[in-house]
Short mmCIF file of C-alpha atoms and ligand atoms in Angstrom, two decimals:
data_model
loop_
_atom_site.label_atom_id
_atom_site.label_comp_id
_atom_site.label_asym_id
_atom_site.label_seq_id
_atom_site.Cartn_x
_atom_site.Cartn_y
_atom_site.Cartn_z
CA MET X 1 -4.60 -19.33 -34.77
CA ASP X 2 -6.25 -21.99 -32.34
CA SER X 3 -8.00 -22.08 -29.03
CA SER X 4 -4.48 -23.13 -27.11
CA THR X 5 -2.76 -19.92 -28.66
CA LEU X 6 -5.92 -17.45 -28.56
CA VAL X 7 -7.88 -18.13 -25.49
CA GLY X 8 -6.30 -16.45 -22.32
CA ARG X 9 -3.80 -14.50 -24.53
CA GLY X 10 -5.14 -11.08 -23.41
CA VAL X 11 -4.46 -11.92 -19.64
CA ALA X 12 -1.04 -13.10 -20.23
CA ASP X 13 -0.01 -10.10 -22.41
CA GLY X 14 -1.64 -7.57 -20.35
CA ALA X 15 0.30 -9.14 -17.36
CA ARG X 16 3.48 -9.02 -19.14
CA MET X 17 2.83 -5.51 -20.74
CA PHE X 18 2.14 -4.40 -16.98
CA ARG X 19 5.49 -5.58 -15.66
CA GLU X 20 7.37 -4.06 -18.56
CA TRP X 21 5.61 -0.78 -17.96
CA PHE X 22 6.75 -0.50 -14.17
CA ALA X 23 10.09 -1.62 -15.29
CA SER X 24 10.19 1.39 -17.60
CA LEU X 25 8.89 3.73 -15.03
CA THR X 26 11.91 2.28 -12.97
CA GLU X 27 14.38 3.48 -15.53
CA ALA X 28 12.79 6.77 -16.54
CA PRO X 29 15.00 8.72 -14.21
CA GLU X 30 18.28 6.88 -15.80
CA ARG X 31 16.88 7.97 -19.32
CA GLY X 32 16.34 11.53 -18.19
CA GLN X 33 12.73 11.14 -19.13
CA PRO X 34 10.47 13.55 -17.15
CA ALA X 35 7.26 11.71 -15.06
CA ALA X 36 3.91 13.30 -15.51
CA TYR X 37 1.61 12.21 -12.75
CA VAL X 38 -1.90 12.01 -14.04
CA PHE X 39 -5.41 10.45 -13.28
CA VAL X 40 -7.34 7.92 -14.94
CA MET X 41 -10.35 10.24 -15.73
CA GLY X 42 -8.69 12.52 -18.15
CA SER X 43 -5.10 11.61 -18.29
CA PHE X 44 -3.66 13.57 -21.52
CA ASN X 45 -1.54 10.45 -22.33
CA GLU X 46 -1.57 11.50 -26.11
CA LEU X 47 -0.27 14.87 -25.32
CA LEU X 48 2.48 13.61 -22.79
CA LEU X 49 3.81 10.97 -25.07
CA ALA X 50 4.09 13.62 -27.74
CA PHE X 51 6.59 15.19 -25.33
CA GLY X 52 8.43 12.04 -24.72
CA MET X 53 7.33 12.17 -20.88
CA ALA X 54 6.49 9.06 -18.69
CA PRO X 55 2.69 9.07 -17.61
CA VAL X 56 2.50 7.89 -14.24
CA PHE X 57 -0.93 6.60 -12.85
CA PRO X 58 -1.01 6.99 -9.05
CA GLU X 59 -4.43 5.25 -8.68
CA ILE X 60 -2.86 2.02 -10.51
CA ASN X 61 0.21 2.06 -8.32
CA SER X 62 -1.98 2.15 -5.38
CA LEU X 63 -4.36 -0.47 -6.29
CA GLN X 64 -1.37 -2.83 -7.13
CA MET X 65 -0.19 -2.51 -3.78
CA ALA X 66 -3.77 -3.67 -2.62
CA VAL X 67 -3.64 -6.86 -5.31
CA ARG X 68 -0.07 -7.53 -4.24
CA ARG X 69 -1.47 -7.59 -0.34
CA VAL X 70 0.92 -4.96 0.94
CA ALA X 71 -1.50 -2.00 0.84
CA HIS X 72 -1.78 -2.25 4.65
CA GLU X 73 1.87 -1.27 5.14
CA TYR X 74 1.38 1.94 3.15
CA LEU X 75 -1.76 2.86 4.56
CA ASN X 76 -0.72 2.34 8.28
CA GLU X 77 2.61 4.25 7.39
CA ALA X 78 0.18 7.26 5.93
CA GLU X 79 -1.91 7.21 8.70
CA ASP X 80 0.82 7.43 11.40
CA TYR X 81 1.88 10.43 9.36
CA GLY X 82 -1.24 11.98 10.21
CA TYR X 83 -3.65 10.93 7.38
CA SER X 84 -7.19 10.31 8.54
CA PRO X 85 -8.23 6.69 8.17
CA ASP X 86 -11.45 7.63 6.28
CA ILE X 87 -9.92 9.65 3.31
CA CYS X 88 -9.34 7.87 0.04
CA GLY X 89 -6.97 4.86 0.58
CA TYR X 90 -5.36 5.54 -2.90
CA VAL X 91 -4.01 8.97 -1.67
CA LYS X 92 -2.86 7.37 1.66
CA ALA X 93 -1.10 4.66 -0.30
CA ASP X 94 0.67 7.16 -2.46
CA VAL X 95 1.66 9.39 0.63
CA ALA X 96 3.60 6.39 1.89
CA LEU X 97 4.99 5.60 -1.64
CA GLN X 98 6.56 9.01 -1.75
CA LEU X 99 7.75 8.91 1.89
CA ARG X 100 9.45 5.61 0.87
CA LYS X 101 11.02 7.62 -2.12
CA GLY X 102 8.96 5.66 -4.70
CA LYS X 103 9.73 2.19 -3.51
CA HIS X 104 6.58 0.13 -5.03
CA PRO X 105 6.11 -3.71 -5.25
CA MET X 106 6.54 -3.68 -9.12
CA GLY X 107 9.57 -1.25 -9.03
CA MET X 108 10.49 2.48 -8.34
CA ILE X 109 8.04 4.87 -9.14
CA PRO X 110 9.81 8.30 -10.24
CA LYS X 111 8.99 11.54 -8.39
CA PRO X 112 6.66 13.67 -10.43
CA ASP X 113 7.93 16.58 -12.59
CA VAL X 114 4.42 17.84 -13.38
CA ALA X 115 1.08 16.73 -12.38
CA ILE X 116 -2.17 17.03 -14.60
CA LEU X 117 -5.50 16.79 -12.95
CA THR X 118 -8.91 17.04 -13.82
CA ASN X 119 -12.00 17.85 -11.70
CA ALA X 120 -13.60 14.20 -12.58
CA CYS X 121 -12.84 13.57 -8.70
CA ASN X 122 -12.57 16.23 -6.16
CA THR X 123 -9.92 14.34 -4.27
CA TYR X 124 -7.59 14.49 -7.28
CA LEU X 125 -7.55 18.20 -6.55
CA LYS X 126 -6.31 17.73 -3.09
CA TRP X 127 -4.00 14.92 -3.92
CA GLY X 128 -2.27 17.23 -6.41
CA GLU X 129 -1.71 19.85 -3.53
CA ILE X 130 0.18 16.82 -1.66
CA TRP X 131 2.90 16.70 -4.35
CA GLU X 132 3.07 20.45 -4.58
CA ARG X 133 4.01 20.53 -0.97
CA MET X 134 6.38 17.31 -1.09
CA HIS X 135 8.20 17.87 -4.23
CA GLY X 136 7.08 21.49 -5.44
CA THR X 137 5.67 19.73 -8.34
CA PRO X 138 4.00 22.22 -10.73
CA VAL X 139 0.31 21.08 -10.88
CA PHE X 140 -2.24 21.95 -13.71
CA THR X 141 -5.81 21.32 -13.38
CA VAL X 142 -8.13 21.00 -16.42
CA ASP X 143 -11.53 21.87 -15.76
CA VAL X 144 -13.83 19.70 -17.88
CA PRO X 145 -17.62 20.84 -17.83
CA GLY X 146 -19.84 17.93 -16.65
CA THR X 147 -23.12 17.10 -17.63
CA ARG X 148 -25.72 19.46 -16.17
CA ALA X 149 -28.40 17.02 -15.79
CA SER X 150 -29.35 13.50 -16.27
CA GLY X 151 -29.80 12.94 -19.84
CA GLN X 152 -28.81 16.52 -20.84
CA GLN X 153 -25.60 15.97 -22.96
CA THR X 154 -24.81 18.17 -25.58
CA TRP X 155 -22.77 17.09 -28.64
CA PRO X 156 -20.70 18.69 -31.37
CA GLY X 157 -22.36 21.36 -33.35
CA ASP X 158 -24.76 22.39 -30.30
CA PRO X 159 -23.82 25.72 -29.35
CA ASP X 160 -23.52 24.59 -25.63
CA PHE X 161 -21.13 21.89 -26.50
CA GLU X 162 -19.11 24.26 -28.68
CA ARG X 163 -18.68 26.64 -25.50
CA ASP X 164 -17.51 23.81 -23.36
CA ARG X 165 -15.15 22.38 -26.26
CA LEU X 166 -13.55 25.94 -26.48
CA TYR X 167 -13.02 26.15 -22.65
CA VAL X 168 -11.31 22.77 -22.69
CA GLU X 169 -9.26 23.83 -25.63
CA ARG X 170 -8.00 27.16 -24.26
CA GLN X 171 -6.77 25.34 -21.03
CA ILE X 172 -4.98 22.56 -23.30
CA ARG X 173 -3.36 25.50 -25.16
CA GLU X 174 -2.14 26.65 -21.94
CA LEU X 175 -0.82 23.17 -20.87
CA ILE X 176 1.37 23.06 -23.85
CA PRO X 177 3.82 25.59 -22.99
CA LEU X 178 4.11 24.36 -19.47
CA LEU X 179 5.00 20.70 -20.84
CA GLU X 180 7.33 22.36 -23.26
CA ARG X 181 9.25 23.97 -20.17
CA VAL X 182 9.26 20.71 -17.93
CA SER X 183 10.24 18.30 -20.92
CA LYS X 184 12.42 20.96 -22.51
CA LYS X 185 11.04 19.69 -25.88
CA LYS X 186 9.09 22.03 -28.51
CA PHE X 187 5.76 20.80 -29.11
CA ASP X 188 5.67 18.77 -32.25
CA ILE X 189 1.82 18.81 -33.67
CA ASP X 190 2.77 15.88 -35.98
CA ARG X 191 3.89 13.73 -32.90
CA LEU X 192 0.55 14.65 -31.48
CA ARG X 193 -1.23 13.58 -34.42
CA GLU X 194 0.48 10.08 -34.33
CA THR X 195 -0.29 9.33 -30.53
CA MET X 196 -3.94 10.39 -31.36
CA GLY X 197 -4.10 8.11 -34.17
CA HIS X 198 -3.04 5.08 -31.96
CA ALA X 199 -5.58 6.23 -29.52
CA ASN X 200 -8.26 6.21 -32.21
CA ASP X 201 -7.40 2.60 -32.98
CA MET X 202 -7.40 1.69 -29.38
CA GLY X 203 -10.78 3.23 -28.71
CA ALA X 204 -12.32 1.61 -31.88
CA ALA X 205 -11.21 -1.79 -30.56
CA PHE X 206 -12.07 -1.19 -26.89
CA LYS X 207 -15.70 -0.19 -27.71
CA GLU X 208 -15.80 -3.34 -29.94
CA LEU X 209 -14.64 -5.62 -27.09
CA ILE X 210 -17.08 -4.30 -24.75
CA ALA X 211 -19.99 -5.09 -26.85
CA LEU X 212 -18.69 -8.58 -27.60
CA ASN X 213 -19.69 -9.39 -24.13
CA ARG X 214 -23.41 -9.42 -25.28
CA SER X 215 -22.84 -12.80 -26.54
CA THR X 216 -23.63 -16.07 -24.12
CA PRO X 217 -21.71 -17.08 -22.51
CA ALA X 218 -20.04 -14.08 -21.54
CA VAL X 219 -16.44 -13.99 -23.20
CA PHE X 220 -14.69 -11.77 -20.35
CA ASN X 221 -15.09 -11.08 -16.77
CA ALA X 222 -15.73 -7.42 -16.67
CA VAL X 223 -14.39 -7.22 -13.18
CA SER X 224 -11.23 -9.65 -13.05
CA GLU X 225 -10.19 -9.33 -16.66
CA GLY X 226 -11.59 -5.77 -17.15
CA THR X 227 -9.23 -4.60 -14.51
CA ILE X 228 -6.36 -6.03 -16.67
CA TYR X 229 -7.71 -4.24 -19.93
CA LEU X 230 -8.19 -0.99 -17.93
CA GLY X 231 -4.53 -0.97 -16.75
CA VAL X 232 -3.27 -1.39 -20.59
CA ALA X 233 -5.94 1.07 -21.72
CA ASN X 234 -4.52 3.73 -19.28
CA GLY X 235 -0.91 2.80 -19.32
CA PHE X 236 -0.68 2.51 -23.06
CA ARG X 237 -3.08 4.86 -24.47
CA GLY X 238 -1.63 6.71 -27.53
CA THR X 239 0.89 3.87 -28.26
CA PRO X 240 1.16 1.38 -31.16
CA GLU X 241 1.48 -1.34 -28.40
CA GLY X 242 -1.96 -0.43 -26.77
CA ALA X 243 -3.73 -0.22 -30.03
CA ALA X 244 -2.25 -3.85 -30.85
CA TYR X 245 -3.34 -5.15 -27.74
CA PHE X 246 -7.07 -4.39 -28.00
CA ARG X 247 -6.97 -5.49 -31.68
CA ASP X 248 -5.71 -8.69 -30.44
CA LEU X 249 -8.34 -8.84 -27.62
CA VAL X 250 -11.13 -8.40 -30.22
CA GLU X 251 -9.65 -11.21 -32.24
CA GLU X 252 -9.56 -13.24 -29.00
CA MET X 253 -12.89 -12.56 -27.87
CA THR X 254 -14.54 -12.80 -31.50
CA PHE X 255 -13.06 -16.38 -31.28
CA LYS X 256 -14.37 -17.43 -27.96
CA ALA X 257 -18.02 -15.94 -28.96
CA ALA X 258 -18.05 -17.65 -32.14
CA ASN X 259 -17.04 -21.05 -30.09
CA GLY X 260 -19.08 -20.68 -27.18
CA ILE X 261 -16.23 -20.13 -24.72
CA GLY X 262 -17.18 -18.51 -21.62
CA THR X 263 -15.35 -16.72 -18.81
CA VAL X 264 -16.94 -19.16 -16.45
CA THR X 265 -17.22 -22.80 -17.22
CA ASP X 266 -21.02 -22.97 -16.51
CA GLU X 267 -22.51 -19.61 -17.02
CA LYS X 268 -25.82 -19.19 -14.97
CA HIS X 269 -26.03 -15.71 -14.15
CA ARG X 270 -25.14 -12.65 -16.02
CA LEU X 271 -24.21 -9.67 -13.69
CA VAL X 272 -23.29 -6.13 -13.82
CA PHE X 273 -20.70 -4.57 -11.48
CA VAL X 274 -20.96 -1.06 -10.15
CA GLY X 275 -18.26 0.89 -8.36
CA VAL X 276 -14.57 -0.19 -7.63
CA PRO X 277 -13.48 -3.73 -6.95
CA CYS X 278 -12.41 -5.09 -3.69
CA TYR X 279 -8.63 -5.42 -4.33
CA PRO X 280 -7.62 -6.87 -0.92
CA ILE X 281 -9.16 -9.97 -1.72
CA PHE X 282 -9.23 -9.75 -5.55
CA ARG X 283 -9.12 -13.24 -6.89
CA ARG X 284 -11.51 -14.56 -3.92
CA PHE X 285 -13.82 -11.73 -4.43
CA ASN X 286 -14.49 -12.66 -8.15
CA GLU X 287 -14.70 -16.30 -7.23
CA LEU X 288 -17.36 -15.69 -4.60
CA PHE X 289 -19.47 -14.85 -7.84
CA SER X 290 -18.12 -17.37 -10.27
CA GLU X 291 -18.51 -20.54 -8.07
CA TRP X 292 -22.40 -19.65 -8.59
CA GLY X 293 -21.83 -19.33 -12.23
CA GLY X 294 -22.09 -15.80 -11.94
CA ALA X 295 -20.07 -13.69 -15.03
CA PHE X 296 -19.75 -10.15 -14.74
CA VAL X 297 -20.88 -9.07 -18.21
CA SER X 298 -20.15 -5.28 -17.81
CA SER X 299 -19.02 -2.81 -15.06
CA THR X 300 -19.55 1.07 -14.52
CA TYR X 301 -15.72 0.56 -13.97
CA LEU X 302 -14.87 -0.16 -17.24
CA TRP X 303 -16.14 3.07 -18.19
CA PHE X 304 -15.23 5.56 -15.53
CA ALA X 305 -11.73 3.90 -14.90
CA SER X 306 -10.94 4.13 -18.79
CA GLY X 307 -11.59 7.80 -18.71
CA GLY X 308 -14.49 7.06 -20.99
CA ALA X 309 -12.17 5.42 -23.67
CA GLY X 310 -14.88 2.77 -24.00
CA LEU X 311 -16.80 5.16 -25.90
CA GLY X 312 -14.51 4.83 -28.85
CA TRP X 313 -14.46 8.57 -29.74
CA GLN X 314 -12.47 9.02 -32.87
CA TYR X 315 -10.14 12.21 -33.17
CA ASP X 316 -9.96 14.13 -36.15
CA LEU X 317 -6.47 14.21 -36.80
CA SER X 318 -6.83 17.18 -39.24
CA ARG X 319 -7.26 19.35 -36.20
CA PRO X 320 -5.53 18.17 -33.34
CA ILE X 321 -5.85 20.27 -30.74
CA GLU X 322 -9.45 21.05 -31.22
CA SER X 323 -10.21 17.54 -31.46
CA LEU X 324 -8.26 16.74 -28.33
CA ALA X 325 -10.33 19.32 -26.58
CA GLU X 326 -13.61 17.49 -27.92
CA GLY X 327 -12.55 14.00 -27.00
CA THR X 328 -11.67 15.03 -23.55
CA LEU X 329 -14.76 16.76 -23.02
CA ILE X 330 -16.78 13.82 -24.43
CA SER X 331 -14.79 11.00 -22.70
CA VAL X 332 -14.28 12.52 -19.03
CA ARG X 333 -17.82 13.51 -19.27
CA HIS X 334 -19.03 10.23 -19.93
CA ALA X 335 -16.65 8.76 -17.17
CA MET X 336 -18.19 11.44 -14.77
CA ASP X 337 -21.80 10.31 -16.08
CA SER X 338 -20.81 6.73 -15.27
CA MET X 339 -20.57 7.63 -11.70
CA PHE X 340 -23.06 10.36 -11.24
CA PHE X 341 -25.85 9.37 -13.72
CA GLN X 342 -25.34 5.76 -13.89
CA ASP X 343 -28.87 4.75 -13.68
CA ARG X 344 -29.65 5.58 -17.23
CA ALA X 345 -26.65 3.48 -18.65
CA LEU X 346 -27.49 0.73 -16.38
CA LEU X 347 -31.22 0.67 -17.55
CA GLU X 348 -29.74 0.57 -21.03
CA LEU X 349 -27.70 -2.55 -20.78
CA ILE X 350 -30.32 -4.72 -18.92
CA ASP X 351 -31.65 -6.07 -22.24
CA PRO X 352 -28.85 -6.17 -24.82
CA TYR X 353 -26.65 -8.03 -22.22
CA LYS X 354 -29.28 -10.18 -21.00
CA VAL X 355 -28.57 -9.14 -17.28
CA ASP X 356 -30.01 -11.02 -14.34
CA GLY X 357 -28.72 -8.94 -11.46
CA ILE X 358 -26.85 -5.94 -10.71
CA VAL X 359 -23.96 -5.72 -7.97
CA PHE X 360 -23.22 -2.48 -6.10
CA HIS X 361 -19.97 -2.19 -4.54
CA GLY X 362 -20.03 0.74 -2.07
CA ILE X 363 -16.45 1.77 -0.91
CA LYS X 364 -15.47 3.24 2.46
CA SER X 365 -12.95 5.50 1.27
CA CYS X 366 -14.26 6.53 -1.99
CA ARG X 367 -16.99 8.74 -1.72
CA THR X 368 -16.85 9.81 -5.44
CA THR X 369 -17.78 6.31 -6.61
CA SER X 370 -19.97 5.25 -3.71
CA THR X 371 -22.38 8.35 -3.38
CA GLY X 372 -25.74 7.78 -4.47
CA LEU X 373 -25.43 3.96 -4.74
CA SER X 374 -28.56 3.27 -3.02
CA ASP X 375 -30.54 5.95 -5.12
CA THR X 376 -29.60 3.86 -8.25
CA ARG X 377 -30.49 0.62 -6.91
CA ARG X 378 -33.91 2.11 -5.89
CA VAL X 379 -34.59 3.53 -9.40
CA LEU X 380 -33.47 0.28 -10.98
CA THR X 381 -35.64 -1.77 -8.71
CA GLU X 382 -38.63 0.75 -9.54
CA LYS X 383 -38.31 0.89 -13.20
CA ARG X 384 -37.13 -2.86 -14.04
CA ASP X 385 -37.53 -4.69 -10.71
CA ILE X 386 -34.02 -6.09 -11.37
CA PRO X 387 -32.53 -8.10 -8.56
CA SER X 388 -29.61 -6.43 -6.74
CA LEU X 389 -27.14 -6.94 -4.08
CA PHE X 390 -25.53 -4.13 -2.03
CA LEU X 391 -21.83 -4.93 -0.80
CA GLU X 392 -19.71 -2.57 1.32
CA SER X 393 -16.12 -2.80 1.78
CA ASP X 394 -12.96 -0.89 0.52
CA MET X 395 -10.62 -1.19 -2.65
CA MET X 396 -7.49 -0.75 -0.38
CA ASP X 397 -8.24 -1.42 3.19
CA ARG X 398 -8.39 -4.95 4.33
CA ARG X 399 -9.44 -3.99 8.00
CA VAL X 400 -13.01 -3.21 6.52
CA VAL X 401 -13.10 -6.13 4.20
CA SER X 402 -15.17 -9.16 5.89
CA GLU X 403 -15.04 -12.11 3.43
CA ALA X 404 -17.04 -14.13 5.67
CA GLN X 405 -19.83 -11.32 5.74
CA MET X 406 -19.69 -10.95 2.14
CA LYS X 407 -19.87 -14.53 1.28
CA ASN X 408 -23.10 -14.77 3.33
CA ARG X 409 -24.75 -11.83 1.42
CA ILE X 410 -23.55 -13.33 -2.07
CA ASP X 411 -24.84 -16.55 -1.28
CA ALA X 412 -28.15 -15.35 -0.38
CA PHE X 413 -28.10 -12.98 -3.48
CA PHE X 414 -27.68 -16.17 -5.65
CA GLU X 415 -30.17 -18.10 -3.84
CA GLY X 416 -32.88 -15.51 -4.48
CA LEU X 417 -31.79 -15.31 -8.27
CA VAL X 418 -32.17 -19.26 -8.42
CA SER X 419 -35.61 -19.17 -6.64
CA ARG X 420 -36.71 -16.36 -9.03
CA LYS X 421 -35.71 -17.93 -12.26
CA LEU X 422 -37.49 -21.34 -10.79
CA ALA X 423 -40.49 -19.17 -10.27
CA LYS X 424 -40.43 -17.75 -13.80
CA VAL X 425 -40.24 -21.39 -15.25
CA GLY X 426 -42.86 -22.61 -13.11
CA ALA X 427 -45.17 -19.40 -13.99
S1 SF4 B 501 -12.27 8.30 -7.59
FE1 SF4 B 501 -12.32 7.64 -5.45
S2 SF4 B 501 -10.37 6.26 -5.35
FE2 SF4 B 501 -10.22 7.54 -7.31
S3 SF4 B 501 -9.16 9.21 -6.16
FE3 SF4 B 501 -11.30 9.89 -6.41
S4 SF4 B 501 -11.81 9.42 -4.05
FE4 SF4 B 501 -10.08 8.22 -4.66
#
């Protein structure tokens, strides 16, 4: 393997796998394969695949509409139907998608035969009710206990943790008969072991991948390339293809790190991104940073939108259901912590990743990820005096994205970073 075959392989493979994934969703009804609507924070892919079901991620369907610049058509349709302009854009785009009988720019999305939610975002609960009303879909909510206070997480063996784990396990044991009814298949614990084994391989490689961006220059952009990785991490979790993809990515990024090949040509500033990206102008949004030599070395998005998969949690395959409950609790809790207690995680990143600045992106229609960003920014300034930028736009609605205004603020931020570095050199 050399540079020409390795560098860029992950992006190309990810895009191909994604096209194939949407094609497979389009064909799911013909195959008689039931569709399960799930969310990125707690998808239960391992369990659904064990029943031969097709997991569908409405959040990914919606963001793909924005990346493909057609989200406004769907948003307008949902607003004309009666949905308020200021609720989650992902929900509204999905409502219009359902009204269009699944017609999506990347294929046809099957109707939900079942929906599984977690409490990681309160919008999930109301979103599930929409499918219930529209299609009569059975909706199952798994309540995953979150961290009670910053830094108070408990771990296996602790009585508090074990009570929470049992609570999740009981819910999973109730979910299994529902999936048997919907899929018309008997639960096969060995099949679950298999999908969990693939998830273990993917998790281990994902964790390694994230750590590889400590190298200078950073080997991947946590926002632009990271979004492709997240797509595969969600859609292919529990499959051999997903595990192989992340092993290949580790190989590619190890090669780049060893040969000093960065994600931006001339890295000058190492940044962390907090929030959800600006999909309506996704490419330009990233260019506004890379043109200054800014590289996103990490992001809270990689943590919460992977459902905590980046932790690399390893299931114990000798007790699959208990361990699925344990992994769900730890991973979904980590995803929630990445939004609600992100100050601690961000502080821990600064030194190992040699972070120069933090970019906060508040989203108009996602209160779950945007609430508390200003407080986090204040805490980081107080504790580490790290430069930061606060941007506001949306992940779906181009009506509230002002590229010119954004550019002004980004340029001013980089000018500040440059003078700060010069002042340090002078001192
Ligand atoms: S996390 Fe934000 S974008 Fe995702 S469903 Fe909840 S409100 Fe919508």
